[in-house]
Amino acid sequence: MSNKTLTEIFDSHKEELSKKLANYSLPKDSKEVQATVADALSNMFENDGDYRQSLTQSEDYILQCAIQLLRAQQNIASEIASMASAYNANPKQVSEKNVQNNPYIPLTGTGIGAIAGSILGTWGAVCGAIAGTAIAVYLSTGKKKSETPKETNVIRTINVNAFINIIGKICESIDNLMETYRVQVKRIQNSYEQKEQPSLLNECSALFSQIANLHKVISANREGTPTKVLNASDMLFESLENYGLAIKDGKVVSE
């Protein structure tokens, strides 16, 4: 049975999310957009219990790592935005070239990322991180190079299709990370299974070789061997059965 992916879950519900985003503008409604997306994604993933149940403990850890990567991307965008805050304080000191080279200026003051840190639980963190990262990517890639500093705060209705595609790509990236991890785990498992497994015969080969030699000597000289020695040796040979072993053709072998 193949694992269900976040992309599959998102694709089956994205039309509903598109309708909820239609009347928003960015960057003005950044907080509202993030809350809407995070809530919608949370409902999608929470309602699809198959995905969560299919994750092993180690896979859940990888998912947590993916969240941290998304948060790191958000933090980087926020840091760049804060460095550009001088634009808000004194626009005249920021040239048009500076604005064009810094696509994160529109993020300043939007509050992106606040929700991601405040939602509790694995899915809340995932959804908040996806939502915040999607907004950061959308604002950083959607600005026209022809804009002047005064135009960076222009209110624009969100391009829903472009924004939805960004969310889909983020979900796909998480899925790719999870799949890469599973492939690597499978490779390690296959490599281990192909190796010769440790066994009592291998680890104690010298001992069993001597037992086999003893069996040969006793078998060839039973008439001249004292009864006590025969009884003790027979008990020794019979005890091999307790370990799934037996003496055949002069060797100790697995039964």
Short mmCIF file of the C-alpha atoms (twelve columns), coordinates in Angstrom:
data_MODEL
# 
_entry.id   MODEL 
# 
loop_
_atom_site.group_PDB 
_atom_site.id 
_atom_site.type_symbol 
_atom_site.label_atom_id 
_atom_site.label_alt_id 
_atom_site.label_comp_id 
_atom_site.label_asym_id 
_atom_site.label_seq_id 
_atom_site.Cartn_x 
_atom_site.Cartn_y 
_atom_site.Cartn_z 
_atom_site.pdbx_PDB_model_num 
ATOM 1   C CA . MET A 1   0.000   0.000   0.000   1 
ATOM 2   C CA . SER A 2   1.505   3.339   -1.087  1 
ATOM 3   C CA . ASN A 3   1.682   6.252   1.335   1 
ATOM 4   C CA . LYS A 4   -0.807  9.050   0.862   1 
ATOM 5   C CA . THR A 5   0.850   12.420  0.264   1 
ATOM 6   C CA . LEU A 6   0.149   15.959  1.445   1 
ATOM 7   C CA . THR A 7   -0.039  16.991  -2.211  1 
ATOM 8   C CA . GLU A 8   -2.858  14.521  -2.897  1 
ATOM 9   C CA . ILE A 9   -4.812  15.723  0.121   1 
ATOM 10  C CA . PHE A 10  -4.285  19.378  -0.814  1 
ATOM 11  C CA . ASP A 11  -5.236  18.866  -4.469  1 
ATOM 12  C CA . SER A 12  -8.546  17.305  -3.463  1 
ATOM 13  C CA . HIS A 13  -9.517  20.388  -1.396  1 
ATOM 14  C CA . LYS A 14  -7.766  23.325  -3.065  1 
ATOM 15  C CA . GLU A 15  -10.863 24.597  -4.915  1 
ATOM 16  C CA . GLU A 16  -12.565 25.288  -1.603  1 
ATOM 17  C CA . LEU A 17  -9.516  27.194  -0.345  1 
ATOM 18  C CA . SER A 18  -9.340  29.196  -3.580  1 
ATOM 19  C CA . LYS A 19  -12.840 30.560  -2.971  1 
ATOM 20  C CA . LYS A 20  -11.910 31.672  0.556   1 
ATOM 21  C CA . LEU A 21  -8.889  33.618  -0.710  1 
ATOM 22  C CA . ALA A 22  -10.590 35.382  -3.614  1 
ATOM 23  C CA . ASN A 23  -11.346 38.690  -1.822  1 
ATOM 24  C CA . TYR A 24  -8.030  39.149  -0.018  1 
ATOM 25  C CA . SER A 25  -5.167  41.455  -0.979  1 
ATOM 26  C CA . LEU A 26  -1.446  41.205  -0.292  1 
ATOM 27  C CA . PRO A 27  0.498   42.399  1.535   1 
ATOM 28  C CA . LYS A 28  -2.375  44.232  3.305   1 
ATOM 29  C CA . ASP A 29  -4.218  41.067  4.374   1 
ATOM 30  C CA . SER A 30  -1.156  38.922  5.127   1 
ATOM 31  C CA . LYS A 31  -2.306  37.920  8.608   1 
ATOM 32  C CA . GLU A 32  -5.804  37.075  7.417   1 
ATOM 33  C CA . VAL A 33  -4.485  35.060  4.473   1 
ATOM 34  C CA . GLN A 34  -2.099  33.113  6.695   1 
ATOM 35  C CA . ALA A 35  -4.859  32.365  9.215   1 
ATOM 36  C CA . THR A 36  -7.249  31.274  6.449   1 
ATOM 37  C CA . VAL A 37  -4.694  29.006  4.786   1 
ATOM 38  C CA . ALA A 38  -3.458  27.521  8.073   1 
ATOM 39  C CA . ASP A 39  -7.019  26.791  9.220   1 
ATOM 40  C CA . ALA A 40  -7.997  25.245  5.885   1 
ATOM 41  C CA . LEU A 41  -4.886  23.066  5.720   1 
ATOM 42  C CA . SER A 42  -5.350  21.999  9.320   1 
ATOM 43  C CA . ASN A 43  -8.877  20.834  8.572   1 
ATOM 44  C CA . MET A 44  -7.701  18.999  5.444   1 
ATOM 45  C CA . PHE A 45  -4.927  17.095  7.169   1 
ATOM 46  C CA . GLU A 46  -6.744  16.470  10.448  1 
ATOM 47  C CA . ASN A 47  -9.758  15.040  8.639   1 
ATOM 48  C CA . ASP A 48  -7.578  12.677  6.625   1 
ATOM 49  C CA . GLY A 49  -6.460  10.308  9.350   1 
ATOM 50  C CA . ASP A 50  -4.809  7.900   6.916   1 
ATOM 51  C CA . TYR A 51  -1.829  10.197  6.439   1 
ATOM 52  C CA . ARG A 52  -1.042  10.588  10.125  1 
ATOM 53  C CA . GLN A 53  -1.575  6.910   10.841  1 
ATOM 54  C CA . SER A 54  0.781   5.942   8.016   1 
ATOM 55  C CA . LEU A 55  3.718   7.838   9.532   1 
ATOM 56  C CA . THR A 56  6.241   5.933   11.614  1 
ATOM 57  C CA . GLN A 57  7.888   7.604   14.587  1 
ATOM 58  C CA . SER A 58  11.024  8.330   12.575  1 
ATOM 59  C CA . GLU A 59  8.970   9.715   9.654   1 
ATOM 60  C CA . ASP A 60  7.202   12.043  12.052  1 
ATOM 61  C CA . TYR A 61  10.630  13.295  13.117  1 
ATOM 62  C CA . ILE A 62  11.482  14.013  9.473   1 
ATOM 63  C CA . LEU A 63  8.200   15.929  9.185   1 
ATOM 64  C CA . GLN A 64  9.251   18.033  12.183  1 
ATOM 65  C CA . CYS A 65  12.557  18.743  10.413  1 
ATOM 66  C CA . ALA A 66  10.618  19.893  7.335   1 
ATOM 67  C CA . ILE A 67  8.683   22.312  9.555   1 
ATOM 68  C CA . GLN A 68  11.945  23.749  10.874  1 
ATOM 69  C CA . LEU A 69  13.187  24.267  7.313   1 
ATOM 70  C CA . LEU A 70  10.006  26.144  6.422   1 
ATOM 71  C CA . ARG A 71  10.320  28.279  9.533   1 
ATOM 72  C CA . ALA A 72  13.931  29.007  8.658   1 
ATOM 73  C CA . GLN A 73  12.820  30.230  5.241   1 
ATOM 74  C CA . GLN A 74  10.244  32.484  6.902   1 
ATOM 75  C CA . ASN A 75  12.819  33.813  9.354   1 
ATOM 76  C CA . ILE A 76  15.242  34.610  6.549   1 
ATOM 77  C CA . ALA A 77  12.515  36.553  4.746   1 
ATOM 78  C CA . SER A 78  11.663  38.405  7.958   1 
ATOM 79  C CA . GLU A 79  15.314  39.297  8.593   1 
ATOM 80  C CA . ILE A 80  15.712  40.670  5.086   1 
ATOM 81  C CA . ALA A 81  12.484  42.596  5.520   1 
ATOM 82  C CA . SER A 82  13.647  44.138  8.794   1 
ATOM 83  C CA . MET A 83  16.873  45.254  7.119   1 
ATOM 84  C CA . ALA A 84  14.702  47.072  4.609   1 
ATOM 85  C CA . SER A 85  12.620  48.797  7.297   1 
ATOM 86  C CA . ALA A 86  14.534  52.013  6.599   1 
ATOM 87  C CA . TYR A 87  12.363  52.301  3.541   1 
ATOM 88  C CA . ASN A 88  9.276   52.784  5.716   1 
ATOM 89  C CA . ALA A 89  11.085  55.301  7.903   1 
ATOM 90  C CA . ASN A 90  12.549  57.368  5.080   1 
ATOM 91  C CA . PRO A 91  11.576  56.259  1.556   1 
ATOM 92  C CA . LYS A 92  13.774  58.934  -0.002  1 
ATOM 93  C CA . GLN A 93  16.891  57.117  1.209   1 
ATOM 94  C CA . VAL A 94  15.954  53.947  -0.662  1 
ATOM 95  C CA . SER A 95  16.636  53.983  -4.374  1 
ATOM 96  C CA . GLU A 96  14.522  52.209  -6.961  1 
ATOM 97  C CA . LYS A 97  17.412  49.812  -7.540  1 
ATOM 98  C CA . ASN A 98  17.428  48.857  -3.828  1 
ATOM 99  C CA . VAL A 99  13.738  48.022  -3.917  1 
ATOM 100 C CA . GLN A 100 14.070  45.962  -7.077  1 
ATOM 101 C CA . ASN A 101 16.955  43.990  -5.578  1 
ATOM 102 C CA . ASN A 102 15.100  43.397  -2.306  1 
ATOM 103 C CA . PRO A 103 11.803  41.632  -3.025  1 
ATOM 104 C CA . TYR A 104 11.107  41.232  0.712   1 
ATOM 105 C CA . ILE A 105 10.423  44.906  1.441   1 
ATOM 106 C CA . PRO A 106 6.633   44.333  1.090   1 
ATOM 107 C CA . LEU A 107 6.881   41.813  3.986   1 
ATOM 108 C CA . THR A 108 7.851   44.481  6.503   1 
ATOM 109 C CA . GLY A 109 5.178   44.887  9.151   1 
ATOM 110 C CA . THR A 110 2.839   42.220  7.786   1 
ATOM 111 C CA . GLY A 111 3.231   39.918  10.783  1 
ATOM 112 C CA . ILE A 112 3.944   36.848  8.662   1 
ATOM 113 C CA . GLY A 113 5.087   33.938  10.770  1 
ATOM 114 C CA . ALA A 114 3.322   34.872  13.994  1 
ATOM 115 C CA . ILE A 115 0.640   32.248  13.495  1 
ATOM 116 C CA . ALA A 116 3.113   29.491  12.739  1 
ATOM 117 C CA . GLY A 117 4.719   29.914  16.136  1 
ATOM 118 C CA . SER A 118 1.484   30.179  18.086  1 
ATOM 119 C CA . ILE A 119 -0.339  27.086  16.833  1 
ATOM 120 C CA . LEU A 120 0.201   24.046  19.011  1 
ATOM 121 C CA . GLY A 121 0.603   20.481  17.786  1 
ATOM 122 C CA . THR A 122 2.321   18.897  14.816  1 
ATOM 123 C CA . TRP A 123 -0.339  19.689  12.230  1 
ATOM 124 C CA . GLY A 124 -0.829  23.219  13.492  1 
ATOM 125 C CA . ALA A 125 2.895   23.855  13.083  1 
ATOM 126 C CA . VAL A 126 2.940   22.300  9.609   1 
ATOM 127 C CA . CYS A 127 -0.038  24.317  8.392   1 
ATOM 128 C CA . GLY A 128 1.177   27.580  9.897   1 
ATOM 129 C CA . ALA A 129 4.637   27.109  8.405   1 
ATOM 130 C CA . ILE A 130 3.241   26.269  4.954   1 
ATOM 131 C CA . ALA A 131 0.929   29.269  5.033   1 
ATOM 132 C CA . GLY A 132 3.598   31.741  6.148   1 
ATOM 133 C CA . THR A 133 6.166   30.437  3.693   1 
ATOM 134 C CA . ALA A 134 3.658   30.594  0.832   1 
ATOM 135 C CA . ILE A 135 2.987   34.273  1.561   1 
ATOM 136 C CA . ALA A 136 6.710   35.047  1.766   1 
ATOM 137 C CA . VAL A 137 7.367   33.298  -1.549  1 
ATOM 138 C CA . TYR A 138 4.337   34.912  -3.206  1 
ATOM 139 C CA . LEU A 139 5.344   38.445  -2.181  1 
ATOM 140 C CA . SER A 140 9.001   37.899  -3.075  1 
ATOM 141 C CA . THR A 141 8.273   36.571  -6.553  1 
ATOM 142 C CA . GLY A 142 5.156   38.526  -7.492  1 
ATOM 143 C CA . LYS A 143 6.551   42.061  -7.392  1 
ATOM 144 C CA . LYS A 144 7.074   43.700  -10.763 1 
ATOM 145 C CA . LYS A 145 10.560  44.965  -11.434 1 
ATOM 146 C CA . SER A 146 9.147   48.170  -12.863 1 
ATOM 147 C CA . GLU A 147 7.741   49.251  -9.483  1 
ATOM 148 C CA . THR A 148 9.102   52.371  -7.867  1 
ATOM 149 C CA . PRO A 149 9.494   52.706  -4.079  1 
ATOM 150 C CA . LYS A 150 6.142   54.427  -3.796  1 
ATOM 151 C CA . GLU A 151 4.436   51.536  -5.556  1 
ATOM 152 C CA . THR A 152 5.633   48.772  -3.219  1 
ATOM 153 C CA . ASN A 153 2.692   49.226  -0.851  1 
ATOM 154 C CA . VAL A 154 0.055   49.203  -3.566  1 
ATOM 155 C CA . ILE A 155 -2.865  46.965  -2.555  1 
ATOM 156 C CA . ARG A 156 -3.333  44.185  -5.075  1 
ATOM 157 C CA . THR A 157 -5.997  41.485  -5.076  1 
ATOM 158 C CA . ILE A 158 -4.308  38.157  -4.545  1 
ATOM 159 C CA . ASN A 159 -3.596  36.039  -7.614  1 
ATOM 160 C CA . VAL A 160 -5.339  32.969  -6.242  1 
ATOM 161 C CA . ASN A 161 -4.065  30.503  -8.846  1 
ATOM 162 C CA . ALA A 162 -0.444  31.573  -8.358  1 
ATOM 163 C CA . PHE A 163 -0.776  31.468  -4.580  1 
ATOM 164 C CA . ILE A 164 -2.455  28.036  -4.615  1 
ATOM 165 C CA . ASN A 165 0.315   26.729  -6.869  1 
ATOM 166 C CA . ILE A 166 2.919   27.927  -4.364  1 
ATOM 167 C CA . ILE A 167 1.186   26.041  -1.547  1 
ATOM 168 C CA . GLY A 168 1.027   22.959  -3.745  1 
ATOM 169 C CA . LYS A 169 4.761   23.212  -4.444  1 
ATOM 170 C CA . ILE A 170 5.517   23.474  -0.723  1 
ATOM 171 C CA . CYS A 171 3.410   20.371  -0.022  1 
ATOM 172 C CA . GLU A 172 5.218   18.616  -2.861  1 
ATOM 173 C CA . SER A 173 8.603   19.560  -1.395  1 
ATOM 174 C CA . ILE A 174 7.634   18.049  1.967   1 
ATOM 175 C CA . ASP A 175 6.408   14.909  0.200   1 
ATOM 176 C CA . ASN A 176 9.705   14.652  -1.707  1 
ATOM 177 C CA . LEU A 177 11.650  14.935  1.532   1 
ATOM 178 C CA . MET A 178 9.556   12.186  3.131   1 
ATOM 179 C CA . GLU A 179 9.929   9.945   0.084   1 
ATOM 180 C CA . THR A 180 13.694  10.477  -0.041  1 
ATOM 181 C CA . TYR A 181 13.903  9.440   3.597   1 
ATOM 182 C CA . ARG A 182 11.818  6.301   2.956   1 
ATOM 183 C CA . VAL A 183 13.976  5.336   -0.013  1 
ATOM 184 C CA . GLN A 184 17.142  5.677   2.056   1 
ATOM 185 C CA . VAL A 185 15.671  3.614   4.890   1 
ATOM 186 C CA . LYS A 186 14.667  0.922   2.383   1 
ATOM 187 C CA . ARG A 187 18.181  0.849   0.939   1 
ATOM 188 C CA . ILE A 188 19.689  0.361   4.384   1 
ATOM 189 C CA . GLN A 189 17.164  -2.373  5.121   1 
ATOM 190 C CA . ASN A 190 17.926  -4.179  1.852   1 
ATOM 191 C CA . SER A 191 21.664  -3.885  2.449   1 
ATOM 192 C CA . TYR A 192 21.284  -5.405  5.904   1 
ATOM 193 C CA . GLU A 193 19.060  -8.226  4.686   1 
ATOM 194 C CA . GLN A 194 21.563  -9.166  1.971   1 
ATOM 195 C CA . LYS A 195 24.337  -9.650  4.495   1 
ATOM 196 C CA . GLU A 196 24.891  -13.066 6.044   1 
ATOM 197 C CA . GLN A 197 22.984  -13.130 9.307   1 
ATOM 198 C CA . PRO A 198 24.880  -14.069 12.478  1 
ATOM 199 C CA . SER A 199 24.245  -17.633 13.653  1 
ATOM 200 C CA . LEU A 200 25.413  -19.964 16.355  1 
ATOM 201 C CA . LEU A 201 27.198  -22.132 13.792  1 
ATOM 202 C CA . ASN A 202 29.190  -19.175 12.466  1 
ATOM 203 C CA . GLU A 203 30.040  -17.679 15.835  1 
ATOM 204 C CA . CYS A 204 31.034  -21.001 17.455  1 
ATOM 205 C CA . SER A 205 32.392  -22.831 14.432  1 
ATOM 206 C CA . ALA A 206 35.532  -24.040 16.240  1 
ATOM 207 C CA . LEU A 207 33.471  -25.530 19.089  1 
ATOM 208 C CA . PHE A 208 31.100  -27.369 16.774  1 
ATOM 209 C CA . SER A 209 34.027  -28.652 14.728  1 
ATOM 210 C CA . GLN A 210 35.444  -30.290 17.879  1 
ATOM 211 C CA . ILE A 211 32.023  -31.739 18.784  1 
ATOM 212 C CA . ALA A 212 31.831  -33.257 15.288  1 
ATOM 213 C CA . ASN A 213 35.323  -34.747 15.728  1 
ATOM 214 C CA . LEU A 214 34.303  -36.154 19.105  1 
ATOM 215 C CA . HIS A 215 31.249  -37.745 17.507  1 
ATOM 216 C CA . LYS A 216 33.495  -39.444 14.902  1 
ATOM 217 C CA . VAL A 217 35.835  -40.835 17.565  1 
ATOM 218 C CA . ILE A 218 33.025  -42.087 19.806  1 
ATOM 219 C CA . SER A 219 31.171  -43.662 16.869  1 
ATOM 220 C CA . ALA A 220 34.313  -45.530 15.764  1 
ATOM 221 C CA . ASN A 221 35.193  -46.779 19.251  1 
ATOM 222 C CA . ARG A 222 31.909  -47.311 21.087  1 
ATOM 223 C CA . GLU A 223 32.788  -50.847 22.253  1 
ATOM 224 C CA . GLY A 224 35.979  -49.700 23.958  1 
ATOM 225 C CA . THR A 225 34.579  -46.483 25.392  1 
ATOM 226 C CA . PRO A 226 33.496  -46.440 29.063  1 
ATOM 227 C CA . THR A 227 29.733  -46.319 29.643  1 
ATOM 228 C CA . LYS A 228 29.889  -42.996 31.495  1 
ATOM 229 C CA . VAL A 229 31.713  -41.392 28.584  1 
ATOM 230 C CA . LEU A 230 29.181  -42.803 26.116  1 
ATOM 231 C CA . ASN A 231 26.241  -41.490 28.171  1 
ATOM 232 C CA . ALA A 232 27.817  -38.051 28.528  1 
ATOM 233 C CA . SER A 233 28.667  -37.809 24.833  1 
ATOM 234 C CA . ASP A 234 25.191  -38.974 23.780  1 
ATOM 235 C CA . MET A 235 23.641  -36.290 25.983  1 
ATOM 236 C CA . LEU A 236 25.931  -33.729 24.402  1 
ATOM 237 C CA . PHE A 237 24.997  -34.771 20.876  1 
ATOM 238 C CA . GLU A 238 21.284  -34.828 21.714  1 
ATOM 239 C CA . SER A 239 21.458  -31.369 23.281  1 
ATOM 240 C CA . LEU A 240 22.254  -29.947 19.854  1 
ATOM 241 C CA . GLU A 241 18.565  -30.422 18.999  1 
ATOM 242 C CA . ASN A 242 17.716  -27.672 21.485  1 
ATOM 243 C CA . TYR A 243 19.496  -25.224 19.174  1 
ATOM 244 C CA . GLY A 244 18.087  -26.596 15.928  1 
ATOM 245 C CA . LEU A 245 21.337  -28.420 15.154  1 
ATOM 246 C CA . ALA A 246 22.296  -32.004 14.374  1 
ATOM 247 C CA . ILE A 247 25.330  -34.028 13.340  1 
ATOM 248 C CA . LYS A 248 25.147  -35.226 9.739   1 
ATOM 249 C CA . ASP A 249 27.911  -36.595 7.544   1 
ATOM 250 C CA . GLY A 250 30.472  -35.815 10.217  1 
ATOM 251 C CA . LYS A 251 29.475  -32.122 10.569  1 
ATOM 252 C CA . VAL A 252 27.249  -30.080 12.854  1 
ATOM 253 C CA . VAL A 253 24.547  -28.550 10.651  1 
ATOM 254 C CA . SER A 254 21.249  -26.728 11.026  1 
ATOM 255 C CA . GLU A 255 18.226  -28.972 10.833  1 
# 
